[in-house]
Short mmCIF file of C-alpha atoms in Angstrom, two decimals:
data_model
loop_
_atom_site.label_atom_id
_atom_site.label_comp_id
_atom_site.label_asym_id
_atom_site.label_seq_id
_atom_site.Cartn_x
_atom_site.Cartn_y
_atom_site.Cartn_z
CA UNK A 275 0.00 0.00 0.00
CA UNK A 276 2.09 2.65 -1.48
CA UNK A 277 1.44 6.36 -2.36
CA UNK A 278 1.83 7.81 -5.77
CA UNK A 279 3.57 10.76 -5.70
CA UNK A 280 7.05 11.42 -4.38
CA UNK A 281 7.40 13.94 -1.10
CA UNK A 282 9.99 15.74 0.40
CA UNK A 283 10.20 18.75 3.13
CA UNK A 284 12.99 19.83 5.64
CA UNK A 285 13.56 16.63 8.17
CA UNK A 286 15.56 18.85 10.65
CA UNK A 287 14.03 22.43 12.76
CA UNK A 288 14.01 25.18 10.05
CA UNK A 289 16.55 27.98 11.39
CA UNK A 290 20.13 28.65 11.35
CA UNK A 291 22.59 26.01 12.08
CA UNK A 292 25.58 24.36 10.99
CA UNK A 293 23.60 21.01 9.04
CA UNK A 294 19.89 20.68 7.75
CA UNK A 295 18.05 17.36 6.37
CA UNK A 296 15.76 17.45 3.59
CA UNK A 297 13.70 14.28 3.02
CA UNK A 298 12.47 12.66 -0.01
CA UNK A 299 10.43 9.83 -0.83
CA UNK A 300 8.63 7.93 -3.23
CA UNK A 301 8.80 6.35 -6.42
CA UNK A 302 10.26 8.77 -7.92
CA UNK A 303 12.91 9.97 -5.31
CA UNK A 304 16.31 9.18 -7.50
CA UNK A 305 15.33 10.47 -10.77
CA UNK A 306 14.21 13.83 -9.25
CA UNK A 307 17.17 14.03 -7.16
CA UNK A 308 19.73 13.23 -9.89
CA UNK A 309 18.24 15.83 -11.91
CA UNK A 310 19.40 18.65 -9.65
CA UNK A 311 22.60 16.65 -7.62
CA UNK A 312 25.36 15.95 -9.32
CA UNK A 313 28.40 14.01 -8.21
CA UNK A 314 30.68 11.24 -9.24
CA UNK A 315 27.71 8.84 -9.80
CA UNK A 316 23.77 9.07 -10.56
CA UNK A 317 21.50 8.55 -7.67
CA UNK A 318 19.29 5.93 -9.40
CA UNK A 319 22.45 3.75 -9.83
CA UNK A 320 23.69 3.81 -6.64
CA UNK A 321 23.68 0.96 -4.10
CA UNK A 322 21.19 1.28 -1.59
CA UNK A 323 22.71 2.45 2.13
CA UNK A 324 25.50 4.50 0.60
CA UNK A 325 25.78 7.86 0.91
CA UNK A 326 27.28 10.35 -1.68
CA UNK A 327 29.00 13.89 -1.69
CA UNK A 328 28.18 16.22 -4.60
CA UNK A 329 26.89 19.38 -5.38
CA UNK A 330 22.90 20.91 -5.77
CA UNK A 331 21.98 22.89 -8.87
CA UNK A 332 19.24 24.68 -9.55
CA UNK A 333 19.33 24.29 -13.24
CA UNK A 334 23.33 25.92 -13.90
CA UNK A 335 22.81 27.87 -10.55
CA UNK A 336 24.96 26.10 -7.98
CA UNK A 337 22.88 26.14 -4.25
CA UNK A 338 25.26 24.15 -2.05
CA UNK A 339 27.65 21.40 -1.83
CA UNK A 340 25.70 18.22 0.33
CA UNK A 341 25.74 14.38 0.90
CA UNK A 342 23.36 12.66 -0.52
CA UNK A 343 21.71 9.17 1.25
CA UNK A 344 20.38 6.64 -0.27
CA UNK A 345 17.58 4.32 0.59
CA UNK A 346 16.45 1.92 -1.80
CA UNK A 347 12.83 0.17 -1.20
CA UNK A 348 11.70 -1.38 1.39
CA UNK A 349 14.48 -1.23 3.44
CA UNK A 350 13.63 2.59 4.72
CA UNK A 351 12.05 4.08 7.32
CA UNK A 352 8.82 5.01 5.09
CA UNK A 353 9.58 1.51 3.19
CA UNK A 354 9.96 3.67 -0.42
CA UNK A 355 13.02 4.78 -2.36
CA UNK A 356 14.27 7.66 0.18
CA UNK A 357 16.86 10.37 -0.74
CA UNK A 358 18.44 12.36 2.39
CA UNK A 359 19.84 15.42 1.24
CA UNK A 360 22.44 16.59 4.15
CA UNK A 361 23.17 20.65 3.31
CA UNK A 362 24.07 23.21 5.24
CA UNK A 363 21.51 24.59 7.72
CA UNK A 364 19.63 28.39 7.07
CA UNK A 365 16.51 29.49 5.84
CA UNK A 366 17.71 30.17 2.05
CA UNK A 367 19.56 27.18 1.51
CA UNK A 368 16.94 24.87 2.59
CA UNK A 369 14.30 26.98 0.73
CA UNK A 370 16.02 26.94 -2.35
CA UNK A 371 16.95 22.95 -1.90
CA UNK A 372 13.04 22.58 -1.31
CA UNK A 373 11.75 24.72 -4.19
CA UNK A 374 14.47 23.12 -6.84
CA UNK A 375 12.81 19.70 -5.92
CA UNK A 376 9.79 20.77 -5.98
CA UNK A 377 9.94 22.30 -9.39
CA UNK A 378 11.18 18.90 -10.49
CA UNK A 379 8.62 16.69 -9.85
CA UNK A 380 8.08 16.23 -6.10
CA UNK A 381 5.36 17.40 -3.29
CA UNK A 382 5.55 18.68 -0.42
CA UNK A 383 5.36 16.30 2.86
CA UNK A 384 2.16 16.75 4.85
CA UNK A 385 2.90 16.78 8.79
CA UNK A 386 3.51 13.84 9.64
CA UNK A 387 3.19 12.14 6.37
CA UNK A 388 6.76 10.33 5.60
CA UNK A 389 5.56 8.04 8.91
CA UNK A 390 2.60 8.07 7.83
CA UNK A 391 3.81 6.07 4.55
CA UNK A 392 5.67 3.95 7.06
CA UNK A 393 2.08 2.83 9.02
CA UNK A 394 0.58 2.39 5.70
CA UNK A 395 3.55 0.21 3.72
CA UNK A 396 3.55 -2.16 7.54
CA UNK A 397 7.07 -0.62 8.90
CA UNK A 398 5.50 -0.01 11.86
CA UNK A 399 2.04 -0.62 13.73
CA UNK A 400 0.27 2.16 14.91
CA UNK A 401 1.34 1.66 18.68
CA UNK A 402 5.17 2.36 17.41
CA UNK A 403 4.17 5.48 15.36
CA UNK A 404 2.36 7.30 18.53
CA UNK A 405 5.52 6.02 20.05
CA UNK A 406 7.91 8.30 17.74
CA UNK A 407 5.83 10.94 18.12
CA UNK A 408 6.54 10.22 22.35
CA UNK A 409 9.89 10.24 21.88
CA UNK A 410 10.09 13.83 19.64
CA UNK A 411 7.90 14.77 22.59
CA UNK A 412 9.42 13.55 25.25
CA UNK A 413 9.57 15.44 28.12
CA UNK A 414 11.71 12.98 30.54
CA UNK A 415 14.70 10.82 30.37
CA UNK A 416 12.66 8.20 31.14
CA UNK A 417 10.07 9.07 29.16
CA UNK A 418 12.37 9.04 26.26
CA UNK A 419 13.68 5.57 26.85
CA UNK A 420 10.39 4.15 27.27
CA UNK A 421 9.08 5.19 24.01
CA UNK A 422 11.85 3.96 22.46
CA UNK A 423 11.08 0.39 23.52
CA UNK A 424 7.59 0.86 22.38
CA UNK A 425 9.30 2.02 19.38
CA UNK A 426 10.99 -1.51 19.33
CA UNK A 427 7.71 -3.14 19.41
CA UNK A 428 7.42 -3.76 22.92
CA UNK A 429 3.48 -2.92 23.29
CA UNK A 430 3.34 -4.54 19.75
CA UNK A 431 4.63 -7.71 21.04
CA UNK A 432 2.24 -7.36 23.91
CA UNK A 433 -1.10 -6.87 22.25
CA UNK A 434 0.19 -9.78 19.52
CA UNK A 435 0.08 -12.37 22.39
CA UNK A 436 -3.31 -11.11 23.74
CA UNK A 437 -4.65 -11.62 20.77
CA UNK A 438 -2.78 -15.05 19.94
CA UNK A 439 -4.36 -16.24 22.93
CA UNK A 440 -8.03 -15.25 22.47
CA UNK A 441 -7.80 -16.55 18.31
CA UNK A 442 -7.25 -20.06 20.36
CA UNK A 443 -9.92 -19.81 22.77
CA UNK A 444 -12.31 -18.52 19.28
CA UNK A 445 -11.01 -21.41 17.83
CA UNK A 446 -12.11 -23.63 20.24
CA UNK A 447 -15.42 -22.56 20.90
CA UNK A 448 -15.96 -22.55 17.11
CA UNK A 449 -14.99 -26.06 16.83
CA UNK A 450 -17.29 -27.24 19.37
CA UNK A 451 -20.31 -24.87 17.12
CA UNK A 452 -19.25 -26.80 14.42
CA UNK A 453 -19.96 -30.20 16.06
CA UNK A 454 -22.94 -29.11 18.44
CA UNK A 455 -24.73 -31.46 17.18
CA UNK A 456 -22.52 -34.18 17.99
CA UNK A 457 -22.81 -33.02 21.90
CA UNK A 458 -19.11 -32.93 21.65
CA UNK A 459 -17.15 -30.81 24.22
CA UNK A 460 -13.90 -30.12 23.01
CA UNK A 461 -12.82 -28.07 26.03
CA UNK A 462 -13.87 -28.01 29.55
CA UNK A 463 -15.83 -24.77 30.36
CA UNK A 464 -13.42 -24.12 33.60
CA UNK A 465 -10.97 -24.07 31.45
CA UNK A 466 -11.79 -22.18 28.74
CA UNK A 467 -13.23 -19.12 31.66
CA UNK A 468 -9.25 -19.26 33.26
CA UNK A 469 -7.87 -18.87 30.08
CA UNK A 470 -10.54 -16.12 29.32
CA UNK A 471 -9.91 -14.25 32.87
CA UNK A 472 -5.63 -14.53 32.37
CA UNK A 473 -6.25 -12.34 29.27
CA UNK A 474 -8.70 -9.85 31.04
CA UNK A 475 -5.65 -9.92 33.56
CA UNK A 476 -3.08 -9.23 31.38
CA UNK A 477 -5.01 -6.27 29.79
CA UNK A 478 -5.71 -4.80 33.13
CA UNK A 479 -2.44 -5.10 34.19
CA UNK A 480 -1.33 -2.88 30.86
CA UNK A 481 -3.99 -0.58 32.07
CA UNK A 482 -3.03 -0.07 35.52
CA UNK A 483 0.69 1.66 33.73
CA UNK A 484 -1.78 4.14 32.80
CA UNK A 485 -0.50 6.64 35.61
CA UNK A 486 3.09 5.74 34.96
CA UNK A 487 2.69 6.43 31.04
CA UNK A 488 0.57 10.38 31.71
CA UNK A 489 3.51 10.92 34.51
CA UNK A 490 6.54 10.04 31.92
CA UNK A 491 4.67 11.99 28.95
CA UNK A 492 3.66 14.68 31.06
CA UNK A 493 5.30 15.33 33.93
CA UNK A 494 4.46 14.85 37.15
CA UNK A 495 1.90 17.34 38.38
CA UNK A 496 2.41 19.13 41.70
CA UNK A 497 0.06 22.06 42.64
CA UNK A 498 0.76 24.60 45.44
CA UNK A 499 -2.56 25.64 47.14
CA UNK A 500 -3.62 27.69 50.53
CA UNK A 501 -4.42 30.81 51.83
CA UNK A 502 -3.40 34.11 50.50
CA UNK A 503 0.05 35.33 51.74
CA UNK A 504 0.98 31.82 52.63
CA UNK A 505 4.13 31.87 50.53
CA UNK A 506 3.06 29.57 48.19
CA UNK A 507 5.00 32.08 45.03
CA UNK A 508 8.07 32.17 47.41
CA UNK A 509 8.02 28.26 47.74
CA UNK A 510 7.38 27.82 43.94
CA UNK A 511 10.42 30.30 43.00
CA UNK A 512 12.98 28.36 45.43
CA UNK A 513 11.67 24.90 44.00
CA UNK A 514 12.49 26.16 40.67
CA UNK A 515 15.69 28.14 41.46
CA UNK A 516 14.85 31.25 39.93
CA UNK A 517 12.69 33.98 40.06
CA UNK A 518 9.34 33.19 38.09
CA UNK A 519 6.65 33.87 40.35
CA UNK A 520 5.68 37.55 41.15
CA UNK A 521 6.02 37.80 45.44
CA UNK A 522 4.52 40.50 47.17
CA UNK A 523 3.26 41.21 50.93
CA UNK A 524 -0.48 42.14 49.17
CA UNK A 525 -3.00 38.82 49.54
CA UNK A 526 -4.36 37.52 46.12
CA UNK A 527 -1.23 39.05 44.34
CA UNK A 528 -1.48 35.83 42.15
CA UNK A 529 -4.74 36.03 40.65
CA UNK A 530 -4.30 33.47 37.85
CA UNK A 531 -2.21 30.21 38.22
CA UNK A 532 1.51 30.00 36.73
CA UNK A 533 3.22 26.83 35.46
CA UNK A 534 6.91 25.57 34.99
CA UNK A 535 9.00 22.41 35.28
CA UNK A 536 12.14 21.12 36.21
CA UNK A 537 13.94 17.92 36.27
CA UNK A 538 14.10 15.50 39.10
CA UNK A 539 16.41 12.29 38.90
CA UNK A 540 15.12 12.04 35.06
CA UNK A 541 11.51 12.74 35.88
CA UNK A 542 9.79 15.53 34.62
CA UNK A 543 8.12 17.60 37.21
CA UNK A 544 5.57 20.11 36.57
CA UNK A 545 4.52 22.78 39.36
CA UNK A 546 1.68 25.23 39.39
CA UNK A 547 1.25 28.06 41.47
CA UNK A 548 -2.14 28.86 41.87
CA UNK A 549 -4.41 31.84 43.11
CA UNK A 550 -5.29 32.25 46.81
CA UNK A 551 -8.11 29.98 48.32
CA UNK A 552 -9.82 32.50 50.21
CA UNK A 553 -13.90 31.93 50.18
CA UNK A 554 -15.50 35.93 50.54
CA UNK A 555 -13.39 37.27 47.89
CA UNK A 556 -16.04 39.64 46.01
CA UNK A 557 -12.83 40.29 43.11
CA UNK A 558 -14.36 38.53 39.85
CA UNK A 559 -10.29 38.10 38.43
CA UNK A 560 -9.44 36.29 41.89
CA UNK A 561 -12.12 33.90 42.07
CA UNK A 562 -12.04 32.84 38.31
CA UNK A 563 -8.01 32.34 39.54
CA UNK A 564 -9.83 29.92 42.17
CA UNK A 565 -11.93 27.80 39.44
CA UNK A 566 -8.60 27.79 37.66
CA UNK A 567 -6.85 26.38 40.81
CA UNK A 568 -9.99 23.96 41.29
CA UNK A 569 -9.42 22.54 37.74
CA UNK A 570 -5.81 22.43 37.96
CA UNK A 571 -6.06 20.17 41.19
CA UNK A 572 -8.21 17.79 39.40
CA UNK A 573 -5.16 16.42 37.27
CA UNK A 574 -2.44 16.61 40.45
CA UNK A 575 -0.56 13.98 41.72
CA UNK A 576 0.93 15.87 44.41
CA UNK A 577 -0.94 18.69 46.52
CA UNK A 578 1.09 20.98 48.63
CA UNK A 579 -1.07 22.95 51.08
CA UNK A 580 1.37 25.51 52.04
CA UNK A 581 0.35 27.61 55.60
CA UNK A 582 2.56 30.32 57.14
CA UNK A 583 3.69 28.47 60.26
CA UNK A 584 3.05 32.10 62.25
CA UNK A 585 -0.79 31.70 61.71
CA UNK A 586 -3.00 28.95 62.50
CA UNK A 587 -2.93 25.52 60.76
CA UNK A 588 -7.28 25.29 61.39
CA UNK A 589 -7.62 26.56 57.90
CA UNK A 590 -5.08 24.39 56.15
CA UNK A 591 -6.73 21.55 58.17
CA UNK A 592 -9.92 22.48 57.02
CA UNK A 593 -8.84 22.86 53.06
CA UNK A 594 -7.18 19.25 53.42
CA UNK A 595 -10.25 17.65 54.73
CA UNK A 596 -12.08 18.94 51.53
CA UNK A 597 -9.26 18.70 49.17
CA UNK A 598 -8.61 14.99 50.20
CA UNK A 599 -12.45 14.46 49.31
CA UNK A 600 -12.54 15.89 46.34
CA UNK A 601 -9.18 14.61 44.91
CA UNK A 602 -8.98 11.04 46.30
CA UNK A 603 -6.36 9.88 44.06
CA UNK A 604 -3.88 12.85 44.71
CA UNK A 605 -1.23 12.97 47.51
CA UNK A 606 -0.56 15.37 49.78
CA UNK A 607 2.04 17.34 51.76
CA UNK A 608 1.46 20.13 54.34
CA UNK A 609 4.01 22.57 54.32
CA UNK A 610 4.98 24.53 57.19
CA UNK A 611 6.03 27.82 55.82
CA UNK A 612 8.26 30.60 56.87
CA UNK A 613 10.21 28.68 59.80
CA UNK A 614 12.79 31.46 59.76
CA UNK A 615 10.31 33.98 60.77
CA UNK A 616 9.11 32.77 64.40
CA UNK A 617 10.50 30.20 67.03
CA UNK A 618 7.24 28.21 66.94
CA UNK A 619 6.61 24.63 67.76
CA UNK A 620 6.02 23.06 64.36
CA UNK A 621 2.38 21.21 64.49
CA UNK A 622 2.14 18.94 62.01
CA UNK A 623 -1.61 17.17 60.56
CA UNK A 624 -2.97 13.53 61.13
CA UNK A 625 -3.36 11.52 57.88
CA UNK A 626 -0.59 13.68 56.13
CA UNK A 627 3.10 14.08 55.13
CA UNK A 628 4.70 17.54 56.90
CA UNK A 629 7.58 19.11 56.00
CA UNK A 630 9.23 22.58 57.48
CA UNK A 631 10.16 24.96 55.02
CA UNK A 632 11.72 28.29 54.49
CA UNK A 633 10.85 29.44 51.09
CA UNK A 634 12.53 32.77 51.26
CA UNK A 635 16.34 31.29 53.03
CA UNK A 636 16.04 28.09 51.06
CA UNK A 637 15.95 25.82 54.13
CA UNK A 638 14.25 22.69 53.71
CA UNK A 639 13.84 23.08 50.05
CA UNK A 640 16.58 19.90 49.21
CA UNK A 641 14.12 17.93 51.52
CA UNK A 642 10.97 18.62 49.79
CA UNK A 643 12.83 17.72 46.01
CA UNK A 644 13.66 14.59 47.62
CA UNK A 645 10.24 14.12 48.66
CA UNK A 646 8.66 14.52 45.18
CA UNK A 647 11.19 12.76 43.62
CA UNK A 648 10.14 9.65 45.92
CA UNK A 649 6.73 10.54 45.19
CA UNK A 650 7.11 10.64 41.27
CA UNK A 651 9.41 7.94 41.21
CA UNK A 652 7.14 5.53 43.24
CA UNK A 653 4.34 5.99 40.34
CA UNK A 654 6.83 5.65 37.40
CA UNK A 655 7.67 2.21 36.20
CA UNK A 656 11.28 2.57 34.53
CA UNK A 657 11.58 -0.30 33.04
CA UNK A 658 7.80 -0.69 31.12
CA UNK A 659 7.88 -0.96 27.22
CA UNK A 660 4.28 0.61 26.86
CA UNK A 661 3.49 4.42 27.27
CA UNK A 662 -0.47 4.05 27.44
CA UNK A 663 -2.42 7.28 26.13
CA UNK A 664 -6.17 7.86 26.55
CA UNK A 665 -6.91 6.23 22.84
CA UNK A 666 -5.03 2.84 24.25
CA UNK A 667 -6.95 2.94 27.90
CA UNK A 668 -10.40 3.96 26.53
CA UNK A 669 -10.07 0.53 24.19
CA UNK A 670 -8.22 -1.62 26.60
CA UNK A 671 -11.72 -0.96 28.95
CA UNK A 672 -13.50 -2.02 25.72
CA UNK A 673 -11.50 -4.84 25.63
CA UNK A 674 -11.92 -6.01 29.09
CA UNK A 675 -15.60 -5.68 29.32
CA UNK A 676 -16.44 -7.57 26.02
CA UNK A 677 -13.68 -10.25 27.80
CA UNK A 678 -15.97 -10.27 31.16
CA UNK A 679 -19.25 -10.75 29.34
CA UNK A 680 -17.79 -14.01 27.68
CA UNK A 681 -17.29 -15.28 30.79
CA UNK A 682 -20.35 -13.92 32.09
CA UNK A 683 -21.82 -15.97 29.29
CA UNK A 684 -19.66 -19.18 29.87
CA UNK A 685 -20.80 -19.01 33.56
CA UNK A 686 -24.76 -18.85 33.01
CA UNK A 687 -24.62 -21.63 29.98
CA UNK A 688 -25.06 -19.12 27.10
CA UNK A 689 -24.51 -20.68 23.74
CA UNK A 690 -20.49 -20.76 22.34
CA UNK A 691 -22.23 -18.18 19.70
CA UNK A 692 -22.79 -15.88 22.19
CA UNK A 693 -19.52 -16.30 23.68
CA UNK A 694 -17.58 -16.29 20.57
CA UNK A 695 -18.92 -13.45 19.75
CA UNK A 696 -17.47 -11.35 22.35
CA UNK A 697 -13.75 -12.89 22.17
CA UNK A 698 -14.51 -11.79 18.76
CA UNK A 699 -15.28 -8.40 19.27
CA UNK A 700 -12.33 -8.10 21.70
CA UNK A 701 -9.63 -9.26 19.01
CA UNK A 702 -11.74 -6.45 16.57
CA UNK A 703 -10.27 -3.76 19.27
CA UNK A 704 -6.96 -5.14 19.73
CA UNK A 705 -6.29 -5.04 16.02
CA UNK A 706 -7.61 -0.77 16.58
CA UNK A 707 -4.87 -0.28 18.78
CA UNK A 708 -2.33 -1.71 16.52
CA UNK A 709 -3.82 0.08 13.39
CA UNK A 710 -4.72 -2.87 11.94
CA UNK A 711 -8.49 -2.40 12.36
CA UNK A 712 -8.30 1.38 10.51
CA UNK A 713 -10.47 4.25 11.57
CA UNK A 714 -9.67 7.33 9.23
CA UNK A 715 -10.56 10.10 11.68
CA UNK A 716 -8.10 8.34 14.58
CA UNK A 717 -5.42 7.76 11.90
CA UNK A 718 -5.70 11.47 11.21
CA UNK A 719 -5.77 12.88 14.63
CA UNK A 720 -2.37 10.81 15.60
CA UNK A 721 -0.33 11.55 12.30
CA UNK A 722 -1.79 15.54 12.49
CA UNK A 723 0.57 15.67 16.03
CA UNK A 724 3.83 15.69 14.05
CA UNK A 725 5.65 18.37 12.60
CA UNK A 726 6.19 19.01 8.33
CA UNK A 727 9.39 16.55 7.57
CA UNK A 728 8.67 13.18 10.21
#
């Protein structure tokens, strides 16, 4: 399953630099290349693998002086004849590279379209192409190295033996339809609802990375809530290091939330600083700040209900008890602010981590890293091969409800039909994740995430 025409478009980030890649492929690839490159031999003739120095021409106009690569079909990345032209990086040179081709014969690349061609001519499964596009992405070390072993096939490989398995047990219960009225049982019904349950096992064990997979793609999501004048914009600029947060003595100075990230032992960590719970504030900019910080909270991992040690802890006790209710699934840290200020007995809450701080002297600050590092690292699974996303998890669920009403089935006597049926549909969904079941507007959804030239 080939396209037509032949593509190219700048593989490497357009700008100034010292090299640039420009990709073509297609059908056509060496016979539009040779008619602008010229070295010692033609393109077409060359072996595949081999790369080639020469010189670009736009008609007797010499552009630049570049290598040229040479793929030969299938054995490339989009499985066509591919042509990488190696130049010299800058907007003009490129352009000019680009155009020349162009004028000859080729198209330009769609986003994402050169993997694209890869999915479609079977060089990789759909599970490895969201996987490149996780590891241009990638916002972690780990992160990084995970998608590359999904890039490797190692959430291939997975859903390939779920589905091995349940073609057996359809096998099975289609042999006994076959002879039903022989009152043959080929398999005993036990048997077949273990075999059925190890496979809703498996699948829910590939869901349960789910938290793993959002933390490694996205970072792992600590939000700094409490009272106004807490210190909360102190605490998030000696986390970070520098000065990002505005910090002033008014209350509500941060009316909106802020964002920014840094690295902890490989792990991507993502910390918001976010507007001043206070509940009779009549200011309409500081209480849509609020619903921001409300909204924010949902998608935390780690809470950090900051209090100035000098005032009360009632209040942070209070917003814990509500915030633990409403985000069940988050942790949480109370953070005794502003030690430096007062020589007062630190009192810590029941049910929840406490750390001393001093945002503005930076004492305390190495300990609470730590902690979040622990934290992150404790819901990150280093050394998975799959980096779920919400398309995977959404049909995985499919997958293991259509799995628990054959069993369901098996277990009240239901006819093989009716079990088959569902094993069936189950295989149908494994075969979406993989791409081999194709749904246009999915297919163009994933491959619209990449850039012009992958």
């Amino acid at each position: 399953m080939s396209s037509s025409n032949t593509v190219c478009a700048l593989a490497t980030p357009p700008g100034i630099s010292g090299l640039a890649v420009i990709r073509l492929s297609g059908e056509e690839s060496f016979s539009i290349a040779d008619k602008c490159f010229r070295g010692k031999v033609l393109l077409s003739e060359a072996p595949s693998h081999t790369i080639h120095y020469g010189k670009i021409y736009d008609g007797d106009v010499l552009l630049d002086t570049v290598t040229a690569s040479i793929f030969r079909a299938p054995h490339s990345y989009t499985g066509e004849n591919i042509v990488e032209i190696g130049c010299h990086g800058g907007l003009y040179t490129t352009s000019n590279i680009i155009s020349t081709l162009l004028n000859n014969g080729a198209q330009i690349a769609k986003p994402g379209e050169f993997t694209q061609r890869a999915f479609l001519n079977g060089k990789l499964d759909l599970t490895q192409v969201e996987a490149v596009a996780d590891i241009i992405h990638a916002s972690s070390v780990q992160g990084s190295h995970v998608a590359a072993r999904q890039l490797l096939g190692g959430f291939k490989n997975k859903v390939d033996s779920i589905r091995k398995e349940l073609l057996s047990i359809c096998a099975l219960l289609e042999l006994e339809l076959d002879f039903s009225h022989e009152d043959i049982e080929f398999v005993d019904k036990n048997h077949l609802t273990t075999l059925i349950g190890n496979s809703i096992n498996t699948c829910k064990n590939i869901l349960d990375s789910y938290t793993s997979s959002s933390i490694l793609r996205d970072g792992y999501r600590v939000g700094l809530v409490g009272y106004p004048n807490a210190g909360k914009s102190t605490l998030f600029n000696a986390l970070l290091d520098k000065k990002r947060s505005i910090v002033s003595p008014i209350a509500g100075t941060t009316r909106d939330y802020i964002e920014d990230s840094l690295s902890l032992n490989g792990i991507w960590i993502q910390i918001y600083d976010t507007a001043g719970i206070r509940q009779d504030s009549m200011d309409i900019i500081e209480i849509e700040g609020i619903e921001f910080t409300r909204q924010l909270l949902e998608t935390s991992n780690l809470i950090l209900i900051v209090n100035d040690i000098s005032i009360s802890p009632l209040h942070s006790v209070s917003l814990y008890k509500q915030l633990s209710l409403l985000y069940p699934e988050a942790a949480f840290c109370y953070i005794q602010n502003k030690i430096d200020s007062v020589s007062q007995s630190l009192v810590s809450i029941s049910d929840i981590d406490s750390l001393p701080v001093s945002s503005l002297q930076s004492i305390g600050i190495k300990e609470l890293k730590i902690f979040i590092e622990k934290l992150a690292s404790a819901n990150v699974d280093r050394i998975s091969d799959v980096l779920l996303n919400t398309r995977h998890t959404a049909i995985l669920s499919e997958i293991i409800k259509s799995l628990e009403n054959a069993n369901c089935s098996l277990n009240i006597h239901f006819s093989n039909e009716y079990v088959s049926l569902d094993v069936r549909k189950a295989i149908y969904l494994l075969g979406e994740i993989t791409g081999e079941v194709m749904n246009e507007e999915i297919l163009n959804t994933i491959f619209s995430q990449f850039c012009i030239g992958k």
